[in-house]
PDB file of C-alpha atoms and ligand atoms in Angstrom:
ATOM      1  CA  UNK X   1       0.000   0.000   0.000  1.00  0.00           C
ATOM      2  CA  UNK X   2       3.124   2.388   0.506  1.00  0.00           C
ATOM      3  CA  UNK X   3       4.378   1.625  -2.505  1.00  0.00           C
ATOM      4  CA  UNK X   4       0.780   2.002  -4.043  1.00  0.00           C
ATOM      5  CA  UNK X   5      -0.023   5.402  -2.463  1.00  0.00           C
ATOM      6  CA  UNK X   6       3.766   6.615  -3.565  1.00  0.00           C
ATOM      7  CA  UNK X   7       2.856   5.680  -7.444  1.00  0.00           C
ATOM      8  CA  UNK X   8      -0.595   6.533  -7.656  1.00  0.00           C
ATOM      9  CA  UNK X   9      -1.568   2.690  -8.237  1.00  0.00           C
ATOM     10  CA  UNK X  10      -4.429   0.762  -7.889  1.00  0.00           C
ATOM     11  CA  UNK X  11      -4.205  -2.603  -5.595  1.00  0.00           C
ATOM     12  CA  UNK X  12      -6.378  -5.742  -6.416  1.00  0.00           C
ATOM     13  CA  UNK X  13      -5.456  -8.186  -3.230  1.00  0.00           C
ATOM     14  CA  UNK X  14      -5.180 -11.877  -4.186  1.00  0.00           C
ATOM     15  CA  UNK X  15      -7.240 -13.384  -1.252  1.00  0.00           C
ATOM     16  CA  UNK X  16      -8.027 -16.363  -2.775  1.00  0.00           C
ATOM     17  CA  UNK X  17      -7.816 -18.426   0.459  1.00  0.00           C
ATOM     18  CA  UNK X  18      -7.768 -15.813   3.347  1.00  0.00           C
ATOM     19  CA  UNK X  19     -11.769 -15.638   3.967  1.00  0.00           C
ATOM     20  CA  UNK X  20     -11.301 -13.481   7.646  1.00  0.00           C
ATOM     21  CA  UNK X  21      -7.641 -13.040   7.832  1.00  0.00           C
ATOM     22  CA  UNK X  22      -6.842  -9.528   9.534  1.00  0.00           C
ATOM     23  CA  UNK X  23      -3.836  -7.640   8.784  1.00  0.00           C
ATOM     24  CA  UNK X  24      -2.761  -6.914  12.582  1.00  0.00           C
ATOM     25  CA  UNK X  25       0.370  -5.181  11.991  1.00  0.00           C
ATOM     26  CA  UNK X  26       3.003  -7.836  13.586  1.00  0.00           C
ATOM     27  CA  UNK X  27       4.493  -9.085  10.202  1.00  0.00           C
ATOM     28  CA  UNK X  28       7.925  -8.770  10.233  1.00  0.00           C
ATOM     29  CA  UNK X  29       8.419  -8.075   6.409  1.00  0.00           C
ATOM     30  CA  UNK X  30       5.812  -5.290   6.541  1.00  0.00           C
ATOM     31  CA  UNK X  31       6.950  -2.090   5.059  1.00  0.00           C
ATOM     32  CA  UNK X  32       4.074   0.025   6.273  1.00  0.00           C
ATOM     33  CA  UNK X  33       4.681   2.235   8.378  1.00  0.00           C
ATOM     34  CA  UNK X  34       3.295   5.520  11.065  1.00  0.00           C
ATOM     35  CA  UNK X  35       0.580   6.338  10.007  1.00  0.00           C
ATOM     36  CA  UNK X  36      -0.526   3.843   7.092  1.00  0.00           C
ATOM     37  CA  UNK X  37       0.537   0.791   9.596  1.00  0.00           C
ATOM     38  CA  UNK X  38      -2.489   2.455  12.040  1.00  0.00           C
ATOM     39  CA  UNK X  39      -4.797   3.059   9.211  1.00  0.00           C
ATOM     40  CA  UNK X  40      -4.448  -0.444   8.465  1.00  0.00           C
ATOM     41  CA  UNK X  41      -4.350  -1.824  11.535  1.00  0.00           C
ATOM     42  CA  UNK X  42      -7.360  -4.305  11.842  1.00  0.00           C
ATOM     43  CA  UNK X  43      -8.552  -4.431   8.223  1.00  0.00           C
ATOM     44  CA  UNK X  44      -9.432  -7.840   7.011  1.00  0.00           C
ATOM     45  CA  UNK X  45      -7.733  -9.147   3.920  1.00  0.00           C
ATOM     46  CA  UNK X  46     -10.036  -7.545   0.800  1.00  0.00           C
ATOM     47  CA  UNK X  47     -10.390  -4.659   2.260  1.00  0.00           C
ATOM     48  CA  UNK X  48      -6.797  -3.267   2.148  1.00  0.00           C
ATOM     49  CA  UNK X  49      -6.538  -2.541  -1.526  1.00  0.00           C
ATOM     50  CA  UNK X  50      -8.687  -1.229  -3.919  1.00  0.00           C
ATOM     51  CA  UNK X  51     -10.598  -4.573  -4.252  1.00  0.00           C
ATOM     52  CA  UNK X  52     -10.064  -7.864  -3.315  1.00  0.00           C
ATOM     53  CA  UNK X  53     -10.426 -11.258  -5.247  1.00  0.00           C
ATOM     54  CA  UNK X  54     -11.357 -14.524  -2.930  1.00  0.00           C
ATOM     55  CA  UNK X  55     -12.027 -17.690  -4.586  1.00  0.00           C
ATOM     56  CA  UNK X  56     -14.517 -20.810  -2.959  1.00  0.00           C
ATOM     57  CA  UNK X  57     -12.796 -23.336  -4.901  1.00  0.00           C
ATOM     58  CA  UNK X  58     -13.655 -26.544  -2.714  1.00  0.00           C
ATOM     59  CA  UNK X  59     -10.245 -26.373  -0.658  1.00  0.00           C
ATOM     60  CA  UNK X  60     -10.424 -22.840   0.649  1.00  0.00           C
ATOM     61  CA  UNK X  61     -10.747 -21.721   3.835  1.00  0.00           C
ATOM     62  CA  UNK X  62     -14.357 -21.207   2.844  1.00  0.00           C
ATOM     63  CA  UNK X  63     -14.801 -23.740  -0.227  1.00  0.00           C
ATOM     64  CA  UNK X  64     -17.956 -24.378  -2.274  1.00  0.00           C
ATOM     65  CA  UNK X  65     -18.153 -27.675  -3.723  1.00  0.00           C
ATOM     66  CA  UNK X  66     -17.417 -26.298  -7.247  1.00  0.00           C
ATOM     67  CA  UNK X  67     -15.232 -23.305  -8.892  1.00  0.00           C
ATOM     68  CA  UNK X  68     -16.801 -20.147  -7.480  1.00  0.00           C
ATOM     69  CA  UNK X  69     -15.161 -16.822  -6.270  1.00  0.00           C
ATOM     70  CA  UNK X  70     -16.165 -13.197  -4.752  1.00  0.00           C
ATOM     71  CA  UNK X  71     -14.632  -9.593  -5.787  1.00  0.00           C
ATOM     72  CA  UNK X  72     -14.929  -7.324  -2.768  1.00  0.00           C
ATOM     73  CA  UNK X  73     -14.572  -3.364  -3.276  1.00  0.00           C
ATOM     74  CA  UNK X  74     -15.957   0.065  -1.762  1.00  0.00           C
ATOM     75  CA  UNK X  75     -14.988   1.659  -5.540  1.00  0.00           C
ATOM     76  CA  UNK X  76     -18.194   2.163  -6.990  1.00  0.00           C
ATOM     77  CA  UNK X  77     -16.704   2.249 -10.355  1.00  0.00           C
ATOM     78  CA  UNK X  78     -15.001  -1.158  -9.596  1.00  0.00           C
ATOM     79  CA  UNK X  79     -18.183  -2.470  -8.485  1.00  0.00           C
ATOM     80  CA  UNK X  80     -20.460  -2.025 -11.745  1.00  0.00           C
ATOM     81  CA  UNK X  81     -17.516  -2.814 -13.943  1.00  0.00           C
ATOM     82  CA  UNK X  82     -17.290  -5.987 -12.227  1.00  0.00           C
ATOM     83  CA  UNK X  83     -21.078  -6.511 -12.011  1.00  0.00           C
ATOM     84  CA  UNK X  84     -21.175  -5.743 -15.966  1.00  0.00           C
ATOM     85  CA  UNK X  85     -18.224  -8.249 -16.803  1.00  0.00           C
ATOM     86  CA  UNK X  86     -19.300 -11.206 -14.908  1.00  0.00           C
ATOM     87  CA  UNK X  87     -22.947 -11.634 -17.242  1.00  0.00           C
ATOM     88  CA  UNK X  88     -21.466 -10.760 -20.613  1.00  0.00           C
ATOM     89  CA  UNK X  89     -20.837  -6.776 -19.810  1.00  0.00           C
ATOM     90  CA  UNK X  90     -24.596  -5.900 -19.262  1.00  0.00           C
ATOM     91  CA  UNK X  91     -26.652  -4.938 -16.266  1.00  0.00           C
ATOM     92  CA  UNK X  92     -29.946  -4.987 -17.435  1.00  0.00           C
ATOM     93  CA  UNK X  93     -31.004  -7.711 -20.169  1.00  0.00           C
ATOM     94  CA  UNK X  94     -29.904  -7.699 -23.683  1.00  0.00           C
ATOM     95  CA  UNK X  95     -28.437  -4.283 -22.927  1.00  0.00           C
ATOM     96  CA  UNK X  96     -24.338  -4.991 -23.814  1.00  0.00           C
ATOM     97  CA  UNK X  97     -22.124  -2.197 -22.459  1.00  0.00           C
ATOM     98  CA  UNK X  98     -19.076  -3.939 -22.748  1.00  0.00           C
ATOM     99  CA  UNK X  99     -17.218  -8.104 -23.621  1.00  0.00           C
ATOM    100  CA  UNK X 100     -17.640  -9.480 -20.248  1.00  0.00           C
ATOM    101  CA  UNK X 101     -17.707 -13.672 -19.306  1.00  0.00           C
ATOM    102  CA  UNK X 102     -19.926 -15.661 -18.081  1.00  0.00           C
ATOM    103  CA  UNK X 103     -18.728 -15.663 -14.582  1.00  0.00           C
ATOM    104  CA  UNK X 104     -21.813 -16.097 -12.579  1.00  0.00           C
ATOM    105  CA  UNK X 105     -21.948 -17.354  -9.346  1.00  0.00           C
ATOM    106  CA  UNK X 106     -23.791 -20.902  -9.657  1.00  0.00           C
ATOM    107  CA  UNK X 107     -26.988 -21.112  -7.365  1.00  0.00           C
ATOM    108  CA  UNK X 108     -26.431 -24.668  -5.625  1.00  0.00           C
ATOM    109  CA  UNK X 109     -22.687 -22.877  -4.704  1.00  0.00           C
ATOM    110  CA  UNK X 110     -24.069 -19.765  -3.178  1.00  0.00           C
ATOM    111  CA  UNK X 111     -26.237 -21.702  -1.221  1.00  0.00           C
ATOM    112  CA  UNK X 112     -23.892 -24.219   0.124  1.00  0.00           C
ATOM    113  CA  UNK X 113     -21.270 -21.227   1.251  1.00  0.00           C
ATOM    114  CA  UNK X 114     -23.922 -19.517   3.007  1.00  0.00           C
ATOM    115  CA  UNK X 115     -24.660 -22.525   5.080  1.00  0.00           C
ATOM    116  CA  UNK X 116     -21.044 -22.496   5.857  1.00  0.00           C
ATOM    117  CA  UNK X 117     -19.600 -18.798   6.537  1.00  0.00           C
ATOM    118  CA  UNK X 118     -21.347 -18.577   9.725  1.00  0.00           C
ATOM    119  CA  UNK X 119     -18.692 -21.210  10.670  1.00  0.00           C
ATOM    120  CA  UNK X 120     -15.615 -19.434   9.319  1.00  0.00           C
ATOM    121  CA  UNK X 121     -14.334 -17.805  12.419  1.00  0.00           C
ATOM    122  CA  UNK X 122     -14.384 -20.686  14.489  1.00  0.00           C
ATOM    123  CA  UNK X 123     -12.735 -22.614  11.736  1.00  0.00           C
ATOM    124  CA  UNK X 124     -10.061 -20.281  11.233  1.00  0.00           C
ATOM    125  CA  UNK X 125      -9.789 -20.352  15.005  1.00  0.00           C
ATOM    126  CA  UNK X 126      -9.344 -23.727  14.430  1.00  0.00           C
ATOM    127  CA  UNK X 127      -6.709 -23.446  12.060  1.00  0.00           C
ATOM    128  CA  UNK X 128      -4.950 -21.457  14.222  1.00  0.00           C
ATOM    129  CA  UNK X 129      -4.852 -23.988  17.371  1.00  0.00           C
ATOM    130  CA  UNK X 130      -3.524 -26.858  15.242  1.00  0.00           C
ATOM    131  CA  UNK X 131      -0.816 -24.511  13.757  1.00  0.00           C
ATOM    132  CA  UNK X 132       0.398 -23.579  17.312  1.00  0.00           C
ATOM    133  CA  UNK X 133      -0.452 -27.335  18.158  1.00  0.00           C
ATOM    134  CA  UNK X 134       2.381 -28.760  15.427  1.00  0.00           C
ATOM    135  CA  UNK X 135       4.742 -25.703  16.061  1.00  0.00           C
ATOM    136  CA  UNK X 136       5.358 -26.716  19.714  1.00  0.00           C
ATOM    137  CA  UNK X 137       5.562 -30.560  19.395  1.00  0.00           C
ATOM    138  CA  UNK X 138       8.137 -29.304  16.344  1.00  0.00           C
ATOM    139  CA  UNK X 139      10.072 -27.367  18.054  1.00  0.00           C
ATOM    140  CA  UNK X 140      12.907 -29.641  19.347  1.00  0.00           C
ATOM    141  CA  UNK X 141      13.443 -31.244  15.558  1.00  0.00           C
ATOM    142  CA  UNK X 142      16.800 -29.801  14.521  1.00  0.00           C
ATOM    143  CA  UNK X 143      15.905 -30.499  10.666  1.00  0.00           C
ATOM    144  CA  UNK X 144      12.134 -28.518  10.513  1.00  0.00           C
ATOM    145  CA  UNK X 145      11.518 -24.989  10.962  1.00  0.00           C
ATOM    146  CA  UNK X 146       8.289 -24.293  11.955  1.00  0.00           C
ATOM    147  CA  UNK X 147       6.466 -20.887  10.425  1.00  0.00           C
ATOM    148  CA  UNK X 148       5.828 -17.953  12.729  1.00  0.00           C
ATOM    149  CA  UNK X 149       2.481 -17.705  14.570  1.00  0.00           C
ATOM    150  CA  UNK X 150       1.107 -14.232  13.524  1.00  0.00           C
ATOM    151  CA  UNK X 151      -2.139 -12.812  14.593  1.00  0.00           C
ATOM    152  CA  UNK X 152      -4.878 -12.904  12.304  1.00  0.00           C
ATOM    153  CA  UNK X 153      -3.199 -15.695  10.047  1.00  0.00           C
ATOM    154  CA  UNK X 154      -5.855 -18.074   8.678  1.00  0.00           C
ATOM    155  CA  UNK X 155      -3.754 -21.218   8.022  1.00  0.00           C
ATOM    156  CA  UNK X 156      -5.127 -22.206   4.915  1.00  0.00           C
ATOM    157  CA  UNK X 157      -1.522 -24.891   4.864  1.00  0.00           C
ATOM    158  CA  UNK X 158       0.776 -25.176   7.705  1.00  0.00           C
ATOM    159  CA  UNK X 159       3.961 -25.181   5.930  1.00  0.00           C
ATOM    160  CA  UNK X 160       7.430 -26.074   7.937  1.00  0.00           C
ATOM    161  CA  UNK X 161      10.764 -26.443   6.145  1.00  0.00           C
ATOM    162  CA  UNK X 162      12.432 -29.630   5.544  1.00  0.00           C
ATOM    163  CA  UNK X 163      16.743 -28.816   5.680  1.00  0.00           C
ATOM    164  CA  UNK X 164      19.473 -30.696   4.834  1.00  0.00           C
ATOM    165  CA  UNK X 165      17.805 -32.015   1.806  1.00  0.00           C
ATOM    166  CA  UNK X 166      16.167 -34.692   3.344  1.00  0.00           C
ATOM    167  CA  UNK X 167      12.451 -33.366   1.835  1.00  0.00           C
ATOM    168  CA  UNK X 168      11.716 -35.852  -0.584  1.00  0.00           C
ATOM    169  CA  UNK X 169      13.138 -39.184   1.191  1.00  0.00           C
ATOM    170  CA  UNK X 170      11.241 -37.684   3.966  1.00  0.00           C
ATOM    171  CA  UNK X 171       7.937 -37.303   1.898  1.00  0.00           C
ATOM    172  CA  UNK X 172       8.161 -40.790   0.707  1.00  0.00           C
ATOM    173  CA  UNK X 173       8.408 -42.672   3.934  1.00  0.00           C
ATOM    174  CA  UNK X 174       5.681 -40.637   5.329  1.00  0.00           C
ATOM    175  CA  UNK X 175       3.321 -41.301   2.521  1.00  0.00           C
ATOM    176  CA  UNK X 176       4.519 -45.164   3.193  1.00  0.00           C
ATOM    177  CA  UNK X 177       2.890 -44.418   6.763  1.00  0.00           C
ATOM    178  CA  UNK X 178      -0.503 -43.223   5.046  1.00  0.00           C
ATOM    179  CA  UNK X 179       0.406 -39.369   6.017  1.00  0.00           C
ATOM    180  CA  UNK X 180      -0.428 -37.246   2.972  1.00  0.00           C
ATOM    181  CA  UNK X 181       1.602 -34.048   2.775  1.00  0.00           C
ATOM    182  CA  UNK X 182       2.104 -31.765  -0.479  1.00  0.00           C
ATOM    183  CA  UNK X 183       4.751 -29.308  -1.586  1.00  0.00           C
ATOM    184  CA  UNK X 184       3.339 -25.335  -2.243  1.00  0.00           C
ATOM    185  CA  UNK X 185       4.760 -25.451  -4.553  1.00  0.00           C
ATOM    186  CA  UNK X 186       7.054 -27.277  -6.295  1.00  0.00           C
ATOM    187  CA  UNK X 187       8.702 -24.444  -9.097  1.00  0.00           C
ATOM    188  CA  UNK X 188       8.633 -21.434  -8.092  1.00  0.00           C
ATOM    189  CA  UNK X 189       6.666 -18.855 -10.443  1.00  0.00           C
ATOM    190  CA  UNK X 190       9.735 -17.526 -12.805  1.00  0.00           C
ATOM    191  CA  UNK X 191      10.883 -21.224 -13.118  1.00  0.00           C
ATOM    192  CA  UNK X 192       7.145 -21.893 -15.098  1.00  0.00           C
ATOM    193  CA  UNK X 193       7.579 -22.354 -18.845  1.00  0.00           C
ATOM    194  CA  UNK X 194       5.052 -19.022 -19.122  1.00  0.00           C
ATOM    195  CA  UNK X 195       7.513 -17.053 -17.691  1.00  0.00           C
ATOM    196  CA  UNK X 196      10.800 -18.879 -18.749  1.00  0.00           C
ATOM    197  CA  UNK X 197      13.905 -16.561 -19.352  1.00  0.00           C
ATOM    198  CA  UNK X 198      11.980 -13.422 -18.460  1.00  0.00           C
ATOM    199  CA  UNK X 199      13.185 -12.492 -14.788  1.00  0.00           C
ATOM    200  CA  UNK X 200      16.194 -13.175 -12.741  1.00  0.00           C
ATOM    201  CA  UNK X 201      17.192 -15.999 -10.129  1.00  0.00           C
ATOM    202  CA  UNK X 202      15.236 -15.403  -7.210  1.00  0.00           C
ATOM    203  CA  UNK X 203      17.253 -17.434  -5.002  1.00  0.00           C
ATOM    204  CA  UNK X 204      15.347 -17.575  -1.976  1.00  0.00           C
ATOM    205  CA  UNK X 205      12.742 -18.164  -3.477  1.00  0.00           C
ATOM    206  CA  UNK X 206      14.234 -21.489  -5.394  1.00  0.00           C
ATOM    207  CA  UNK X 207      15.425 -22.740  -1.951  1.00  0.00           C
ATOM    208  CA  UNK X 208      12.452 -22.358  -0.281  1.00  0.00           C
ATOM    209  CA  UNK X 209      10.692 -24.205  -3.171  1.00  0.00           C
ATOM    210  CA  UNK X 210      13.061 -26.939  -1.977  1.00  0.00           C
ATOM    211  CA  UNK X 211      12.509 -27.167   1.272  1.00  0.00           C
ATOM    212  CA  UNK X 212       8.774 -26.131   2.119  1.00  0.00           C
ATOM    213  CA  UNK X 213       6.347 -29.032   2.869  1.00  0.00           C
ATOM    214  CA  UNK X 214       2.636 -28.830   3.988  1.00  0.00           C
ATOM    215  CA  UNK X 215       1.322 -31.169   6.674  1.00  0.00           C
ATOM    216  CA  UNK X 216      -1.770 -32.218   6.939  1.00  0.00           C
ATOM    217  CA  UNK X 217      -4.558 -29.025   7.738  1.00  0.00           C
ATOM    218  CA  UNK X 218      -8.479 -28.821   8.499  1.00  0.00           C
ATOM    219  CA  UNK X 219     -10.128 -27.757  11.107  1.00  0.00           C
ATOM    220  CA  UNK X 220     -12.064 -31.178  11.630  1.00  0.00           C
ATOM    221  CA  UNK X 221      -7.927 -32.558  12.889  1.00  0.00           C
ATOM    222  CA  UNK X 222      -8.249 -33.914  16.044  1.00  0.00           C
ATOM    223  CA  UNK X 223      -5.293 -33.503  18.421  1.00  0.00           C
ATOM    224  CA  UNK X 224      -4.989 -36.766  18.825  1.00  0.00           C
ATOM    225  CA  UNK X 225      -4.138 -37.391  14.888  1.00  0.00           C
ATOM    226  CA  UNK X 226      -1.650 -34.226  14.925  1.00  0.00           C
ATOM    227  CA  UNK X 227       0.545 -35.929  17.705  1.00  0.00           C
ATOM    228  CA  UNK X 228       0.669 -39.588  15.478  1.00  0.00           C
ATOM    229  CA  UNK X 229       1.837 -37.343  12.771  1.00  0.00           C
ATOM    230  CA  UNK X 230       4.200 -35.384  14.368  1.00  0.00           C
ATOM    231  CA  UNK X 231       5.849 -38.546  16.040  1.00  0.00           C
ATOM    232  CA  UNK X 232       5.871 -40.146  12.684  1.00  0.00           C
ATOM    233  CA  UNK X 233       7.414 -37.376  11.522  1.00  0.00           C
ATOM    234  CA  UNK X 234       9.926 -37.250  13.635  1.00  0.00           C
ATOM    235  CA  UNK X 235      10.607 -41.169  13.723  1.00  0.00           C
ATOM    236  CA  UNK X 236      10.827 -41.089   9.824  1.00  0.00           C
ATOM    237  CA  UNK X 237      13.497 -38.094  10.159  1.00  0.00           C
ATOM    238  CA  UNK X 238      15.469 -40.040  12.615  1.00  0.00           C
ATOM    239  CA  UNK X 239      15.938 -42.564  10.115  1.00  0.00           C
ATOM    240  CA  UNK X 240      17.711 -40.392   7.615  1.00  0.00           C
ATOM    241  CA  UNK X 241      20.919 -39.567   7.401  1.00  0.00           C
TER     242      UNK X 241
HETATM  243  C1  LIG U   1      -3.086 -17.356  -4.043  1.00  0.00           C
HETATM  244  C2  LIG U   1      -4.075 -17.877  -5.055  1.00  0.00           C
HETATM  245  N1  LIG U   1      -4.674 -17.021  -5.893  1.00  0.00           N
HETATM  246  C3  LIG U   1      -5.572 -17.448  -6.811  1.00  0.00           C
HETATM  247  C4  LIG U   1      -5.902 -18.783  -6.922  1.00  0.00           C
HETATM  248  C5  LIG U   1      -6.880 -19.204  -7.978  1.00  0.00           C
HETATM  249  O1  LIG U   1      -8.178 -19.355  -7.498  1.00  0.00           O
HETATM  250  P1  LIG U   1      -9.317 -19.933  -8.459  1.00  0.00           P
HETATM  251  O2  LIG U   1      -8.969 -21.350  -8.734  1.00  0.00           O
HETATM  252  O3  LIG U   1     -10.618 -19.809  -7.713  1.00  0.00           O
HETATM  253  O4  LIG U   1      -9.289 -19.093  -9.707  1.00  0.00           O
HETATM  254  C6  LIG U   1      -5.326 -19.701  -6.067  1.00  0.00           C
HETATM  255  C7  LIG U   1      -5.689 -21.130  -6.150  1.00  0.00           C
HETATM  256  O5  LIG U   1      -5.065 -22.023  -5.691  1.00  0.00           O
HETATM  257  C8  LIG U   1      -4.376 -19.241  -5.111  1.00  0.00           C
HETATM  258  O6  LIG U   1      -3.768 -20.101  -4.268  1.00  0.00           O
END
């Protein structure tokens, strides 16, 4: 948003899977600052920027059980662009103002997400537990670093790293024990043939995409399952040199 306000640009937040996140103003890589940080403080994710993009594919926080998604803004200019695009660029019938899409918002979706957002706090609250739950019976491992518990984080993965390149031996024996984990994600964005030889090494960015794994994350996990996976964890670590 600093950068934003200092260029004149407009901000479109990718929230696809941050349904009642809250920027809180403890990130460490946060650039705002004074007053801007205070403005900010509180604001859920989607309302930061100019307008805000959340998608209910079925894995989100808050997942329909089809393709589905929600464009949040207070721009009123924003809004009836957005409402002309998504039926074809017309508000009223037959009247074309503009190409839009056909991006409607199926029926039997809308209806199954408003069943569940009355339970999105709690499941985010959820989210959070587990993620503090893992992080301390982590803690000791030597190998794993566990991610930083910030306020208002949502959890859609709980992602640790994996060092001393023992990831994908590590993956494998776990997935011999039945425990499913996935890598977010496996090449990092300039690496993907649509962007080949058109930016830099980002080399953080390609060691993280080495070492980042995602353990299992719902809010239905009981605590009894996270401990089994944890000790597997660390019993399949042990085993690697
Ligand atoms: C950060 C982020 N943005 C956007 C998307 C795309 O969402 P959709 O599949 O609803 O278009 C995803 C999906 O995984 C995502 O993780």
């Amino acid at each position: 948003m600093a950068i934003a306000q200092t260029h004149s640009l407009k901000v479109i937040e990718d929230c696809a899977q941050s349904f009642g996140a809250q920027y809180l103003g403890d990130c460490h890589n946060c650039q705002c600052q004074g007053d801007l940080r205070q403005e900010l403080q509180g604001k859920y994710t989607g309302t930061i920027g100019d307008c805000g993009a959340f998608s209910f594919f079925p894995t989100k926080n808050l997942g329909a059980y089809g393709d589905g998604g929600l464009l949040v803004t207070n721009n009123p200019h924003i809004a009836e662009t957005a409402r002309k695009l998504r039926v074809h660029g017309s508000i009223s019938k037959y009247q074309n103002e503009m190409l839009g899409y056909n991006s409607r918002l199926d029926s039997i979706q809308a209806a199954i997400l408003r069943v569940k957002l009355p339970y999105i706090d709690r499941w985010n609250e959820r989210r959070r537990t587990i993620a503090q739950t893992y992080n301390s019976l982590l803690a000791d491992v030597a190998e794993i670093i566990t991610p930083a518990i910030v306020k208002g984080h949502v959890f859609h993965q709980y992602t640790i790293r994996i060092l001393q390149d023992k990831r994908s031996r590590l993956v494998e024996l776990l997935q011999k024990e039945g425990i499913g984990t996935m890598i977010y994600y496996p090449i990092p964005l300039h690496r993907l043939p649509v962007y080949q030889n058109k930016y830099p090494a980002f080399p953080q960015c390609e060691q993280l995409a080495q070492e980042v794994l995602s353990l299992p994350m719902y809010p239905e996990l009981a605590n009894q399952t996270i401990g089994e996976i944890c000790q597997t964890l660390k019993r399949c670590l042990s085993v690697l040199s």
